Amino acid sequence: MVVPEPRVWRAARPHVARIARAAKPRVVRVTRAVATRSMKLTTLQLTAGAAAFGLALSAGAVAVAGPWDSSGQRTAEREWAASRHREGGADHEGGSGTAQGAPKPAPSALSVLRGLAGSVPAPTGQALAGVLDPLLSAPSLGSGRTAAVVDVATGKSLYDLGADDALTPASTTKIATAAAVLSALGPDHRIETRTVLDPGSKEVVLVGGGDPTLTSREDAKGYASLRTLADRTAAALKKRGLDEVTLTYDASLYTGPALHPIGPNTNLAPVSALMADEARLDDSSSGPADRATDPAADAARTFADLLADRGVRTKAPASAKSPKKADRLATVSSPPLSTLVERMLTNSDNDIAEALARHTALAAGEPASFEGAGTAIHGELGELGLPLTGARFADGSGLNRDDRLTAALLTALLAKAASPAHPELRPIVTGLPVAGFTGTLRHRYADHLSGTGVVRAKTGTLTGVNTLAGTVVDTDGRLLAFAFLATDTTDPTSAQKALDGTASALAACGCR
């Protein structure tokens, strides 16, 4: 089948060609080595984990493995319908369907990973140590550092540097949050926001269901729209002959403190079961931004304005509990959790992370608070049989310095997510940023071309903490999971470059 070349690929061609020219000598050497061994790497093997060896090293190999979509991921991972600025989920072989216009699940993640049979040799521990030990000894990585590398096909540990020592993980915590919520609720689960009418009254309640991606913008990009909810609510009220109501809002689904222990911060809004556009006060959709101090009230005021535009007058909204026997007026639903997880991991979205942590708590019967979410995440990962010695979850985002994870746990999570036995966890793999192309790795790896397009990893950064955990395909075609954690770092830029270089060394390693 011939796949037409998309516009985004034509636009990216000069960039890839520049990378290819820089890497050409290396490509020649590796190609000769592959030819000598008569290895027959399939396209599925080359595209495993959206990290095809060819893209980073040559335009020719890229063409063989397929073009990239607008998010920087291969079309082998995503449907064309999800390519333009949208996040799609992994293929979970489910049948829940996708709302019209919403990001659609990709058809190929499972088969890509099935192509990774142990048909190519795994690196040896001794060879990996020879490559990684000097790099992980870099002074820029501070006084505390741990690392682990695991062969995904077998789950075997290949490299261990204090892998069982628990350190502050920063945003790599989101990998654990993703695994817990996907395991607890399934990748096809959707989060509902609704309006209800108190019987015998004119009181309409906007009920928050904890959807962190609910948006009031004109272009919802497939996410749940507050405007659509206003359309449906106004239509339902007019059928009842109501054009003036009392509007209240219910954000009681979550309990405990709304403010993260770090205090007011541009990286995270107060955690609320009702918010629109993550309570951002600008037009951004990711990254730091000033936030509303009361997200629920802010969303309710926006909803009141939308109802007024549709001919339904309201009074200034106030907080109230939804009546137990209220009549449902209208609902909107989020895309499936697979999409929310991918967006969280790609952009390191703290608001989505804290919401998904609370939904894990709700699924486990725990209070939907920071403490209850931590208990639920720990319990869910235990059900998956993961190594939890020393692990602590003080939040879902990794912003809390009291979080503790081990490199062994992170690599075990990644290996399990890539396993055909756990297709429900596939969005963890497909959501990881691609080095040099997407999310929090978009502007990294300029100094490490061997990792560009090959490394897929979740970043973690706090003052004095730098971490990186993800997957990489080495030059023999073996898929590896890795985790590097460093504490007491003093120069974040140097520390990031050191970690990027270490991951790139794995990509360049034929360490047999």
XYZ file of C-alpha atoms in Angstrom:
512
model
C 0.000 0.000 0.000
C 1.317 3.433 -0.913
C 0.779 6.088 1.760
C 0.553 9.654 0.368
C 3.186 12.005 1.680
C 1.506 14.492 4.076
C 2.199 18.229 3.978
C 3.856 18.101 7.391
C 6.343 15.540 6.078
C 7.199 17.748 3.112
C 7.771 20.638 5.500
C 9.973 18.515 7.753
C 12.066 17.073 4.918
C 14.795 19.772 4.982
C 15.247 19.278 8.734
C 15.552 15.515 8.366
C 17.889 15.872 5.416
C 20.190 18.048 7.522
C 20.240 15.382 10.211
C 20.874 12.716 7.606
C 23.895 14.561 6.172
C 25.393 14.911 9.613
C 24.813 11.246 10.386
C 25.673 9.763 6.983
C 29.091 8.293 7.909
C 27.533 6.499 10.851
C 24.671 5.170 8.720
C 27.132 3.656 6.270
C 29.009 1.866 9.062
C 25.859 0.533 10.673
C 24.340 -0.508 7.352
C 27.444 -2.526 6.482
C 27.358 -4.166 9.890
C 23.710 -5.092 9.465
C 24.355 -6.462 5.987
C 27.215 -8.562 7.306
C 24.989 -10.169 9.910
C 22.203 -10.661 7.305
C 19.708 -9.302 9.781
C 16.226 -8.824 8.359
C 14.638 -6.075 10.403
C 10.989 -5.650 9.550
C 9.265 -2.298 9.322
C 7.466 -3.161 12.546
C 10.758 -3.723 14.305
C 12.149 -0.486 12.952
C 9.118 1.458 14.101
C 8.833 -0.139 17.538
C 7.792 2.412 20.107
C 7.659 5.098 17.395
C 11.417 5.192 17.557
C 12.595 3.922 14.186
C 16.338 3.737 13.794
C 16.123 5.252 10.330
C 14.546 8.593 11.135
C 17.337 9.799 13.340
C 20.067 8.728 10.992
C 18.964 9.027 7.397
C 16.203 10.382 5.249
C 16.271 7.180 3.226
C 15.556 4.981 6.214
C 12.812 7.368 7.263
C 11.118 6.948 3.911
C 11.219 3.175 4.318
C 9.746 3.273 7.832
C 7.072 5.804 6.933
C 6.360 9.531 7.332
C 5.743 11.413 10.558
C 2.484 13.083 11.466
C 2.096 16.615 12.810
C 2.811 15.591 16.386
C 6.137 14.019 15.437
C 4.962 10.429 15.698
C 4.951 7.915 12.894
C 1.762 7.216 11.039
C 2.364 3.594 12.005
C 1.301 4.669 15.484
C -1.516 7.063 14.718
C -4.458 7.250 12.373
C -4.473 10.033 9.808
C -7.584 11.432 11.459
C -5.592 12.170 14.625
C -2.552 13.730 12.994
C -3.171 17.485 12.960
C -2.515 18.804 16.461
C -4.511 16.053 18.144
C -3.607 13.307 20.533
C -4.738 9.793 19.669
C -4.804 6.737 21.876
C -3.156 3.397 21.463
C -4.979 0.435 20.001
C -6.603 -1.358 22.891
C -8.752 -3.619 20.757
C -11.804 -2.117 22.406
C -15.057 -1.076 20.872
C -16.123 1.937 22.870
C -16.048 4.213 19.850
C -14.849 7.783 19.591
C -16.936 10.935 19.547
C -17.167 12.724 16.227
C -14.137 14.965 15.779
C -12.309 13.466 18.760
C -8.815 12.020 18.519
C -9.187 8.417 17.403
C -7.307 5.343 18.637
C -4.395 4.217 16.507
C -4.621 0.816 14.857
C -1.059 -0.400 15.097
C 0.626 -0.062 18.467
C -0.051 -3.646 19.503
C 1.214 -5.179 16.267
C 4.310 -2.970 16.335
C 5.292 -4.379 19.682
C 4.451 -7.917 18.596
C 7.191 -7.515 16.012
C 9.727 -7.386 18.800
C 10.318 -11.059 19.246
C 13.733 -11.899 20.567
C 15.056 -12.364 17.050
C 17.959 -9.954 17.545
C 20.546 -10.181 20.294
C 20.194 -8.223 23.523
C 23.107 -6.142 24.817
C 25.309 -7.694 27.466
C 25.575 -6.159 30.899
C 29.330 -5.871 30.645
C 29.188 -4.019 27.349
C 26.487 -1.656 28.629
C 28.499 -0.929 31.751
C 31.473 -0.012 29.607
C 29.345 2.556 27.755
C 27.143 3.890 30.562
C 29.411 3.962 33.623
C 31.592 6.847 32.380
C 28.576 8.855 31.219
C 26.710 8.438 34.487
C 29.810 9.568 36.375
C 29.523 13.066 34.894
C 29.835 15.733 37.638
C 26.808 17.544 36.207
C 24.603 14.669 37.434
C 25.188 15.606 41.060
C 25.968 13.425 44.045
C 23.038 11.037 43.860
C 22.331 9.019 40.738
C 20.664 5.717 39.910
C 20.038 3.923 36.633
C 18.499 0.807 35.148
C 18.230 -0.702 31.673
C 15.868 -3.574 30.920
C 15.394 -5.728 27.819
C 11.711 -5.232 26.985
C 11.294 -8.546 25.162
C 12.383 -10.615 28.166
C 12.077 -8.236 31.117
C 15.672 -9.060 32.013
C 17.742 -6.441 33.817
C 20.771 -5.530 31.715
C 22.243 -2.668 33.742
C 21.846 -1.673 37.377
C 23.306 1.330 39.155
C 21.535 1.579 42.497
C 18.344 0.641 40.679
C 16.546 -0.223 43.938
C 17.396 3.062 45.649
C 14.368 5.369 45.828
C 15.013 8.959 44.762
C 12.881 12.018 43.965
C 11.539 11.236 40.467
C 10.068 14.625 39.476
C 7.731 14.285 36.468
C 8.676 10.693 35.669
C 6.083 10.060 38.402
C 3.517 10.568 35.627
C 4.475 7.178 34.167
C 3.273 5.559 37.394
C 0.115 7.690 37.453
C -0.641 6.652 33.876
C -0.184 2.961 34.622
C -2.401 3.146 37.693
C -5.343 4.923 36.063
C -5.228 2.802 32.896
C -5.159 -0.357 34.967
C -7.944 0.832 37.267
C -10.374 2.230 34.690
C -9.229 0.984 31.291
C -8.066 2.995 28.267
C -11.595 3.497 26.887
C -13.022 5.137 30.012
C -14.401 8.656 29.523
C -15.042 11.413 32.033
C -18.449 13.077 31.966
C -19.476 16.666 32.724
C -23.225 17.198 33.043
C -26.008 19.599 33.887
C -29.032 18.639 35.958
C -32.297 20.304 36.958
C -33.655 20.176 40.507
C -37.188 18.762 40.055
C -39.928 21.264 40.662
C -37.565 24.223 40.554
C -35.638 26.389 38.158
C -32.236 25.483 39.616
C -29.718 24.155 37.085
C -26.551 22.579 38.472
C -23.327 22.304 36.477
C -21.741 19.129 37.827
C -17.995 18.626 37.455
C -16.896 15.083 36.750
C -13.175 15.752 36.954
C -12.417 16.188 33.244
C -9.195 18.225 33.128
C -9.481 18.725 29.361
C -12.949 20.324 29.330
C -12.673 23.429 27.147
C -14.672 26.576 26.496
C -12.784 27.464 23.320
C -14.522 27.626 19.954
C -12.347 24.857 18.528
C -12.542 22.063 21.075
C -10.153 19.883 19.027
C -12.177 16.812 19.929
C -12.227 17.407 23.677
C -15.379 17.909 25.746
C -16.800 21.357 24.981
C -18.471 23.670 27.487
C -20.085 25.337 24.474
C -21.637 22.055 23.369
C -22.875 21.488 26.902
C -24.449 24.963 26.838
C -26.111 24.192 23.478
C -27.624 20.984 24.804
C -28.595 22.464 28.163
C -30.312 25.485 26.579
C -32.227 23.220 24.186
C -33.376 20.984 27.056
C -34.497 23.985 29.127
C -36.430 25.538 26.261
C -38.301 22.253 25.772
C -39.424 22.711 29.367
C -40.419 26.305 28.691
C -37.579 27.738 30.782
C -35.534 30.716 29.632
C -34.505 32.029 33.066
C -32.914 29.809 35.724
C -30.756 29.827 38.814
C -27.349 28.376 37.986
C -25.236 26.646 40.619
C -22.200 24.403 40.301
C -21.047 21.239 42.054
C -17.326 20.447 42.306
C -17.655 18.154 45.319
C -16.328 15.013 43.611
C -12.832 15.766 44.920
C -11.978 16.101 48.599
C -9.072 17.425 50.609
C -6.946 20.486 49.828
C -7.267 21.861 46.306
C -3.926 23.642 46.482
C -0.826 21.537 45.862
C 1.776 21.652 48.672
C 4.044 23.733 46.419
C 1.499 26.544 46.742
C 0.193 28.801 43.963
C 2.191 27.942 40.862
C 1.959 28.583 37.126
C 2.568 24.871 36.496
C -0.645 23.700 38.161
C -4.096 25.098 38.899
C -5.866 24.369 42.182
C -7.090 20.799 41.720
C -10.832 20.870 41.063
C -13.433 18.473 39.696
C -14.751 21.344 37.591
C -12.491 23.500 35.453
C -12.299 24.718 31.871
C -9.036 24.956 29.947
C -7.108 24.051 33.105
C -8.166 27.434 34.558
C -5.596 29.120 32.303
C -5.901 32.879 32.023
C -4.331 32.974 28.557
C -4.753 31.056 25.297
C -2.101 28.431 26.052
C -2.883 24.729 26.239
C 0.354 23.497 27.810
C 3.265 24.776 29.833
C 3.268 27.384 32.618
C 0.477 29.967 32.723
C -1.287 32.116 35.277
C -4.372 30.338 36.622
C -7.709 31.246 38.146
C -7.667 30.868 41.917
C -11.105 29.203 41.917
C -11.344 27.063 38.742
C -14.884 25.818 39.436
C -16.351 29.283 39.927
C -14.505 30.543 36.872
C -15.888 27.678 34.718
C -19.412 28.295 36.032
C -19.248 31.994 35.169
C -18.121 31.097 31.658
C -20.986 28.616 31.377
C -23.469 31.262 32.526
C -22.251 33.570 29.754
C -22.624 30.770 27.215
C -26.198 30.091 28.343
C -27.000 33.799 28.061
C -25.719 33.769 24.488
C -28.229 30.986 23.843
C -31.190 32.838 25.299
C -31.162 31.459 28.844
C -30.723 34.101 31.556
C -29.102 33.171 34.862
C -28.127 34.783 38.128
C -24.515 34.855 39.290
C -23.633 31.184 39.869
C -22.942 29.875 43.367
C -21.602 26.594 44.695
C -24.192 23.959 45.645
C -24.525 20.199 45.959
C -26.371 18.469 43.155
C -29.726 17.005 44.300
C -29.670 13.211 44.431
C -32.852 12.876 42.330
C -32.128 15.660 39.860
C -33.244 15.371 36.243
C -30.363 15.107 33.815
C -30.395 17.851 31.186
C -27.236 17.372 29.113
C -23.794 15.766 29.135
C -20.466 15.938 27.348
C -17.691 13.363 27.622
C -13.928 13.528 27.417
C -11.953 11.552 24.867
C -10.904 8.120 26.204
C -8.291 7.889 28.938
C -5.800 6.678 26.326
C -5.873 10.169 24.800
C -5.668 11.958 28.149
C -2.698 9.831 29.201
C -0.845 10.555 25.962
C -1.429 14.293 26.295
C -0.294 14.177 29.922
C 2.949 12.378 29.110
C 3.793 14.262 25.916
C 3.338 17.711 27.463
C 4.103 16.738 31.075
C 0.682 18.135 31.955
C 0.397 18.457 35.733
C -3.322 19.274 35.745
C -4.189 16.096 33.855
C -1.859 14.099 36.093
C -3.536 15.228 39.305
C -6.996 14.618 37.833
C -6.078 11.090 36.726
C -4.580 10.380 40.140
C -7.901 11.320 41.763
C -9.847 9.164 39.338
C -7.602 6.277 40.367
C -8.567 7.018 43.969
C -12.273 7.053 43.094
C -11.942 3.712 41.323
C -10.234 2.240 44.380
C -12.776 3.614 46.843
C -10.241 6.024 48.345
C -10.845 9.726 49.040
C -10.233 11.780 45.890
C -7.453 13.800 47.517
C -3.660 13.968 47.274
C -3.354 11.389 50.066
C -6.078 9.093 48.767
C -4.671 9.227 45.239
C -1.210 8.263 46.485
C -2.639 5.276 48.346
C -4.631 4.196 45.298
C -1.707 4.503 42.870
C 0.504 2.437 45.174
C -2.184 -0.222 45.504
C -2.915 -0.401 41.783
C 0.756 -0.800 40.894
C 0.997 -3.535 43.503
C -1.837 -5.363 41.743
C 0.275 -5.236 38.588
C 3.088 -7.019 40.409
C 5.566 -4.147 40.179
C 8.549 -3.647 42.523
C 7.380 -1.016 45.028
C 10.061 -1.124 47.700
C 10.758 2.447 48.753
C 8.090 3.910 46.466
C 5.959 6.793 47.743
C 3.322 8.816 45.898
C 2.628 12.196 47.462
C 0.893 13.409 44.285
C 0.206 12.317 40.713
C 2.336 14.873 38.876
C 5.765 14.597 40.489
C 5.820 18.212 41.648
C 6.007 17.082 45.259
C 9.554 16.452 46.483
C 8.251 13.805 48.858
C 7.603 11.464 45.920
C 10.016 8.533 45.764
C 10.546 6.062 42.915
C 13.286 3.651 41.920
C 14.858 3.169 38.510
C 13.849 -0.491 38.810
C 10.177 0.456 39.191
C 10.226 2.879 36.247
C 11.820 0.356 33.881
C 9.453 -2.371 35.070
C 6.519 -0.043 34.338
C 7.795 0.713 30.853
C 8.485 -2.947 30.072
C 5.009 -3.924 31.224
C 3.449 -1.139 29.146
C 5.259 -2.480 26.070
C 4.254 -6.064 26.774
C 1.600 -7.703 24.561
C 0.147 -9.034 27.824
C -0.925 -5.510 28.855
C -2.420 -3.684 25.858
C -4.387 -1.481 28.271
C -1.084 0.191 29.217
C -0.002 0.930 25.628
C -0.688 4.713 25.834
C 2.287 4.970 28.165
C 4.564 3.938 25.301
C 2.810 5.926 22.589
C 2.554 9.026 24.770
C 6.262 9.354 25.529
C 7.841 12.432 23.895
C 10.030 11.752 20.860
C 13.562 13.123 21.144
C 13.968 16.236 19.035
C 10.366 16.183 17.803
C 7.545 16.248 20.357
C 6.510 17.519 23.737
C 9.113 18.138 26.404
C 11.848 16.627 24.197
C 11.086 18.799 21.182
C 13.967 21.181 21.788
C 16.434 18.674 23.219
C 18.936 16.337 21.554
C 20.416 18.947 19.210
C 23.829 17.846 20.523
C 23.027 14.120 20.410
C 21.835 13.245 16.910
C 22.076 9.508 17.486
C 19.159 9.829 19.892
C 17.005 12.105 17.743
C 13.813 10.306 16.766
C 15.037 7.115 18.407
C 14.762 7.937 22.104
C 11.259 8.218 23.552
C 11.252 9.371 27.140
C 9.470 11.157 29.954
C 11.469 14.021 31.390
C 11.605 15.122 35.015
C 12.920 18.439 36.311
C 12.823 20.076 39.731
C 15.448 22.314 41.292
C 18.347 19.948 41.945
C 16.553 16.976 40.338
C 16.862 15.731 36.744
C 15.411 12.452 35.508
C 14.732 10.673 32.234
C 12.890 7.388 31.669
C 11.724 5.815 28.454
C 12.448 3.416 25.611
C 15.037 3.206 22.866
C 15.849 0.833 20.019
C 19.563 0.065 19.857
C 21.493 -0.454 16.620
C 20.788 -4.188 16.737
C 17.051 -3.493 16.739
C 16.475 -4.424 20.384
C 13.897 -2.424 22.355
C 15.255 -1.333 25.727
C 13.591 0.431 28.656
C 15.768 2.767 30.704
C 15.535 5.078 33.702
C 18.130 7.589 34.876
C 17.597 9.604 38.080
C 19.963 12.296 39.346
C 19.706 14.434 42.483
C 21.683 17.342 43.906
C 22.323 18.660 40.419
C 23.336 22.321 40.208
C 23.109 23.097 36.490
C 19.869 21.801 34.950
C 20.977 22.416 31.363
C 24.196 20.452 31.815
C 22.362 17.686 33.662
C 19.766 17.385 30.896
C 22.473 17.190 28.253
C 24.249 14.484 30.251
C 21.058 12.415 30.485
C 20.260 12.978 26.811
C 23.764 11.862 25.906
C 23.417 8.728 28.019
C 20.125 7.773 26.345
C 21.676 8.494 22.939
C 24.566 6.189 23.821
C 22.019 3.404 24.281
C 20.617 4.161 20.830
C 24.085 4.038 19.292
C 25.101 0.928 21.167
C 25.338 -2.457 19.544
C 26.506 -3.700 22.922
C 26.789 -7.431 22.370
